[in-house]
mmCIF file of C-alpha atoms in Angstrom:
data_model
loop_
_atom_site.group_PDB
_atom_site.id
_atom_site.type_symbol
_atom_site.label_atom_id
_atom_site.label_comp_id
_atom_site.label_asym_id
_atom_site.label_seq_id
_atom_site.Cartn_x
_atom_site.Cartn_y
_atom_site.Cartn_z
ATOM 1 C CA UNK A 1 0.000 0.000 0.000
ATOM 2 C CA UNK A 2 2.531 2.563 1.059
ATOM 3 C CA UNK A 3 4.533 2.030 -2.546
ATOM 4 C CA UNK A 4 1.967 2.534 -4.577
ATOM 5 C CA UNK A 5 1.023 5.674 -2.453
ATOM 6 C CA UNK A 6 4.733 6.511 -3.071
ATOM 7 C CA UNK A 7 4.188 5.495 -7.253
ATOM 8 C CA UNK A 8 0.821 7.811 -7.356
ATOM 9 C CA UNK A 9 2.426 10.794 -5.527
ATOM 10 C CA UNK A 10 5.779 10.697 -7.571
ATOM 11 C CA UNK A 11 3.306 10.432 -10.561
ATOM 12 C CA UNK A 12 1.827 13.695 -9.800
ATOM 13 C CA UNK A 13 4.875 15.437 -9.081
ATOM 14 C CA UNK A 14 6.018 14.672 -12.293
ATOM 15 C CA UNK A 15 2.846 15.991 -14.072
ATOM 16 C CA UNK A 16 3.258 19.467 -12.061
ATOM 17 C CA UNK A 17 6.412 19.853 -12.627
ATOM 18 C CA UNK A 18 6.724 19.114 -15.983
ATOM 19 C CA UNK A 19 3.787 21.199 -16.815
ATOM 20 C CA UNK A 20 4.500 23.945 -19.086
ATOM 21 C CA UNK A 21 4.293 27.497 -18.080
ATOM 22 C CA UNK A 22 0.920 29.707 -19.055
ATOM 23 C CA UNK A 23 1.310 30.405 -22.657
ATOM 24 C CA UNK A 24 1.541 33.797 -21.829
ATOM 25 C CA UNK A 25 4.677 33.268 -20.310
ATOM 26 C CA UNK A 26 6.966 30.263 -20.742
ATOM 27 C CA UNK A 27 11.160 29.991 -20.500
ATOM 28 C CA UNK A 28 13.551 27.343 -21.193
ATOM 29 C CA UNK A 29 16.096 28.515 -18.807
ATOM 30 C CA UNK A 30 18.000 30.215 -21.908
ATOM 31 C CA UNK A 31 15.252 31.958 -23.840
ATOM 32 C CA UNK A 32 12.425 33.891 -22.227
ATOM 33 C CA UNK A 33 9.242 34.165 -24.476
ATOM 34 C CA UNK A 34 5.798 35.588 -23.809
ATOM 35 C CA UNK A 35 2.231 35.461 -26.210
ATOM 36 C CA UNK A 36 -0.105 37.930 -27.116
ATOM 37 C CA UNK A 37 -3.143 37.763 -28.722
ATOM 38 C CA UNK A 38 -3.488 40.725 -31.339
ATOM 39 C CA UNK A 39 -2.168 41.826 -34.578
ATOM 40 C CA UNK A 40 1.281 41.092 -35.203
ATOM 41 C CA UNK A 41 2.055 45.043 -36.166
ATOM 42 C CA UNK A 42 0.104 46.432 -33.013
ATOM 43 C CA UNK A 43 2.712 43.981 -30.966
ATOM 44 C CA UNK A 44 5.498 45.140 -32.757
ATOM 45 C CA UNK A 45 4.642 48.692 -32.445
ATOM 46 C CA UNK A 46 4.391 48.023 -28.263
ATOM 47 C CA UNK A 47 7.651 46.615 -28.220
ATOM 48 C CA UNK A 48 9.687 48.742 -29.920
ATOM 49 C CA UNK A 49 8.016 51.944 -27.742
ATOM 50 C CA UNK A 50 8.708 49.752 -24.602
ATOM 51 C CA UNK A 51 12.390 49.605 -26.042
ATOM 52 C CA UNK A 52 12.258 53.508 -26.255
ATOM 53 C CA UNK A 53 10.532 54.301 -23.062
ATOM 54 C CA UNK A 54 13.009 52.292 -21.173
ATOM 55 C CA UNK A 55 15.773 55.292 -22.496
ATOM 56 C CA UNK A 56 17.161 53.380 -25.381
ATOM 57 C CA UNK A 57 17.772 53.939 -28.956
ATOM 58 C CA UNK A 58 16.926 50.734 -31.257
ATOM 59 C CA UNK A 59 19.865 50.218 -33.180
ATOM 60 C CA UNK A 60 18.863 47.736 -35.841
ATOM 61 C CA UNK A 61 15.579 46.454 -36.527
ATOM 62 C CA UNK A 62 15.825 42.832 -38.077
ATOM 63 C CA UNK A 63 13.036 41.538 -40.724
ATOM 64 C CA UNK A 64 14.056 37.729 -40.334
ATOM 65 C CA UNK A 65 11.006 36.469 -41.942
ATOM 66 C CA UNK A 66 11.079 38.690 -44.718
ATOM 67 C CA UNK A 67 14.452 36.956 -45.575
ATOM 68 C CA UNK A 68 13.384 33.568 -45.083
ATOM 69 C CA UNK A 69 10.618 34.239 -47.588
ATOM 70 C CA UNK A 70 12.865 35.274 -50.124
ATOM 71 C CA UNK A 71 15.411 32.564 -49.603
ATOM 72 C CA UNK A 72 13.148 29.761 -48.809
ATOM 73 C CA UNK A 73 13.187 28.701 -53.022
ATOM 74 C CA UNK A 74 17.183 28.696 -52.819
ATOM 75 C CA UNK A 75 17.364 26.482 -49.936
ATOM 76 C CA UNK A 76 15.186 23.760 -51.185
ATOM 77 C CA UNK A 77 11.838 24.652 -48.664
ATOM 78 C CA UNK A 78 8.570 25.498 -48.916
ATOM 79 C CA UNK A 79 7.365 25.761 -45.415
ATOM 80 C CA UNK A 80 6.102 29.050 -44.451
ATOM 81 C CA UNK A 81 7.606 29.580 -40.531
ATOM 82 C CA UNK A 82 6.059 32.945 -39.812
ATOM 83 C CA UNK A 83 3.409 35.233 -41.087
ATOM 84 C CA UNK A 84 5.772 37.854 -39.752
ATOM 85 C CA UNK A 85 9.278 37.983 -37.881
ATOM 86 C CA UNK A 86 11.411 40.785 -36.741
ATOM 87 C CA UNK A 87 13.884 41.357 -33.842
ATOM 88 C CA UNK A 88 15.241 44.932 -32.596
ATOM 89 C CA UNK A 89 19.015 45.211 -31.229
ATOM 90 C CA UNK A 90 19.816 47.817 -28.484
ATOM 91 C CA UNK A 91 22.200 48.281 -25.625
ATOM 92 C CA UNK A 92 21.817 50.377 -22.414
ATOM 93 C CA UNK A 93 25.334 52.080 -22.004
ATOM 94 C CA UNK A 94 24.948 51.929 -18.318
ATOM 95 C CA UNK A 95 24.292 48.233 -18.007
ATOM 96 C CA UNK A 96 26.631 47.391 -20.775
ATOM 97 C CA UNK A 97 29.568 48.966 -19.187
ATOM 98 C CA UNK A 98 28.829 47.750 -15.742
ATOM 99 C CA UNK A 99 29.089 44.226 -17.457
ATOM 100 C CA UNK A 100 32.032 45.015 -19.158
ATOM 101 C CA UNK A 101 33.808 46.247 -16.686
ATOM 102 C CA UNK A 102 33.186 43.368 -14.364
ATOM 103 C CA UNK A 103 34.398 40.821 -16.994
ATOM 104 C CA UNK A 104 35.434 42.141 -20.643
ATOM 105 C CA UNK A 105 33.861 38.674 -21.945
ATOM 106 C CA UNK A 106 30.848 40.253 -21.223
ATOM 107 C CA UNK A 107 30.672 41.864 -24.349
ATOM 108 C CA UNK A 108 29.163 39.019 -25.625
ATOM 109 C CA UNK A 109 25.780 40.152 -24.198
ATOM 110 C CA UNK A 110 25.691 43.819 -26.506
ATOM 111 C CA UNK A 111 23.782 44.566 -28.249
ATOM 112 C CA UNK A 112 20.632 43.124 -26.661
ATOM 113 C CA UNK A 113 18.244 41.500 -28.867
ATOM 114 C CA UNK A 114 14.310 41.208 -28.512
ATOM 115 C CA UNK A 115 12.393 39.143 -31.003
ATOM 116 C CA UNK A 116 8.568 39.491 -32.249
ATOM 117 C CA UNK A 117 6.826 36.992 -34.650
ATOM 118 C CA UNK A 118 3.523 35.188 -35.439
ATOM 119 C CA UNK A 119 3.793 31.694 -36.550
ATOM 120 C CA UNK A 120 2.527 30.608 -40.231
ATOM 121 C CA UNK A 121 -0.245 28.569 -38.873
ATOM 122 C CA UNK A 122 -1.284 30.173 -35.376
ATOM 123 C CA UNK A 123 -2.378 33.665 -36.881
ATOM 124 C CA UNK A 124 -3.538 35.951 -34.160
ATOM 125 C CA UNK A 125 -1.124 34.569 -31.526
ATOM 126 C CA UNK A 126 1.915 36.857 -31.535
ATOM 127 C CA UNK A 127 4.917 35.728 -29.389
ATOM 128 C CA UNK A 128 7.837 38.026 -27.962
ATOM 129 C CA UNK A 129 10.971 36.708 -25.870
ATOM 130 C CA UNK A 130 14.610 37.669 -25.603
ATOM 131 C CA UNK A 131 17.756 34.990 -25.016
ATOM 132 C CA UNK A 132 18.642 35.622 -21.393
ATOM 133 C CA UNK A 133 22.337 37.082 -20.794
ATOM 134 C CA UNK A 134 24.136 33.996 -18.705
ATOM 135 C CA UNK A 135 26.306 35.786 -15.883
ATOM 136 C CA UNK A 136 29.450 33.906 -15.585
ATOM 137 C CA UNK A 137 32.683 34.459 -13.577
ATOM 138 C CA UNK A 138 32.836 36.806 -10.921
ATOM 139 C CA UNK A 139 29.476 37.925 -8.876
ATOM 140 C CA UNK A 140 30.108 41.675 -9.936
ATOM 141 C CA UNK A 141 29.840 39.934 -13.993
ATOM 142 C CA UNK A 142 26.302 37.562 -12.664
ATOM 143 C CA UNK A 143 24.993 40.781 -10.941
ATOM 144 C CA UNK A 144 25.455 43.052 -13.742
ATOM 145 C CA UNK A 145 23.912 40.343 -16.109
ATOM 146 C CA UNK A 146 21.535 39.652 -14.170
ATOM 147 C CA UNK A 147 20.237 43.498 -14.372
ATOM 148 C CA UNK A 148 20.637 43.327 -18.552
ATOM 149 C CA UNK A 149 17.674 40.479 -17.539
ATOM 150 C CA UNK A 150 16.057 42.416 -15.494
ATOM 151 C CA UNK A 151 15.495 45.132 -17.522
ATOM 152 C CA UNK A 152 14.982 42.704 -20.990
ATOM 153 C CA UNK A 153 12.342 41.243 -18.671
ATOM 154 C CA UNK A 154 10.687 44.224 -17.970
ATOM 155 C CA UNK A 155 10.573 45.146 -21.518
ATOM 156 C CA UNK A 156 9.081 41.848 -22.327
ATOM 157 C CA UNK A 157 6.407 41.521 -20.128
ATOM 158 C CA UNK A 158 4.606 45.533 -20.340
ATOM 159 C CA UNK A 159 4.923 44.252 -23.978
ATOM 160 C CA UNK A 160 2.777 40.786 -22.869
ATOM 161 C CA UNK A 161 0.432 42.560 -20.869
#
């Protein structure tokens, strides 16, 4: 009796914890995403003023699906990934130099890179995430990271809301 009471409530701890997160809001430990149901430009247009209102200047805007389009043919595919897919790069000189200064590897993390696209087949659904900056080394480099995440986070989710 008191095995299969330990089999039932193993079982359910594995169902919780290997539940996914709200599809609002999911992460794989090294990419942070969030959904939102709307038009793809609307969503676009919210995060790239939540890029500007945070102080920063968007340095390059990315049209990744626009390129996949027009190179799908010369690669040999047909599949349609995204109605439409963009990413913005920008850096917060502040952040960016506290990182840097605490580890000159840190450079890695700049410029900072948001991402925006609506899948092909799930039209109305648009999803927004960042890669998360991975502090390493000393904890002045993981503390200064970790506030490049913080403040990707924040831009994230007044975008999801």
């Amino acid at each position: 009796m008191r095995t299969s009471l330990l089999s039932i409530l193993s079982l359910a701890l594995a169902i919780v914890l290997s539940a996914p997160l709200p599809a609002a809001f999911a992460e794989d430990g090294a990419v942070r995403v969030a959904t939102k149901k709307g038009k793809f430009a609307d969503v676009r247009s919210d995060l790239e003023e939540a890029i500007v209102n945070q102080g920063l200047k968007i340095d390059f805007n990315g049209k990744v699906g626009d390129m996949l389009k027009r190179t799908g043919a010369d690669v040999g595919s047909t599949k349609t990934i995204y109605s439409s897919a963009e990413y913005f790069t920008f850096c917060s000189a502040q952040l960016s130099r506290a990182a840097m200064e605490a580890d000159p590897a840190n450079i890695s993390h700049c410029p900072y890179t948001i991402f925006v696209y609506e899948r092909a087949e799930q039209p109305g659904v648009v999803y927004v995430g960042y890669r998360r900056p991975q502090g390493q080394g000393s904890d002045a480099s993981r503390k200064a990271t970790a506030a490049i995440d913080k403040l990707l986070e924040k831009i994230l989710t007044s975008v999801a809301k």
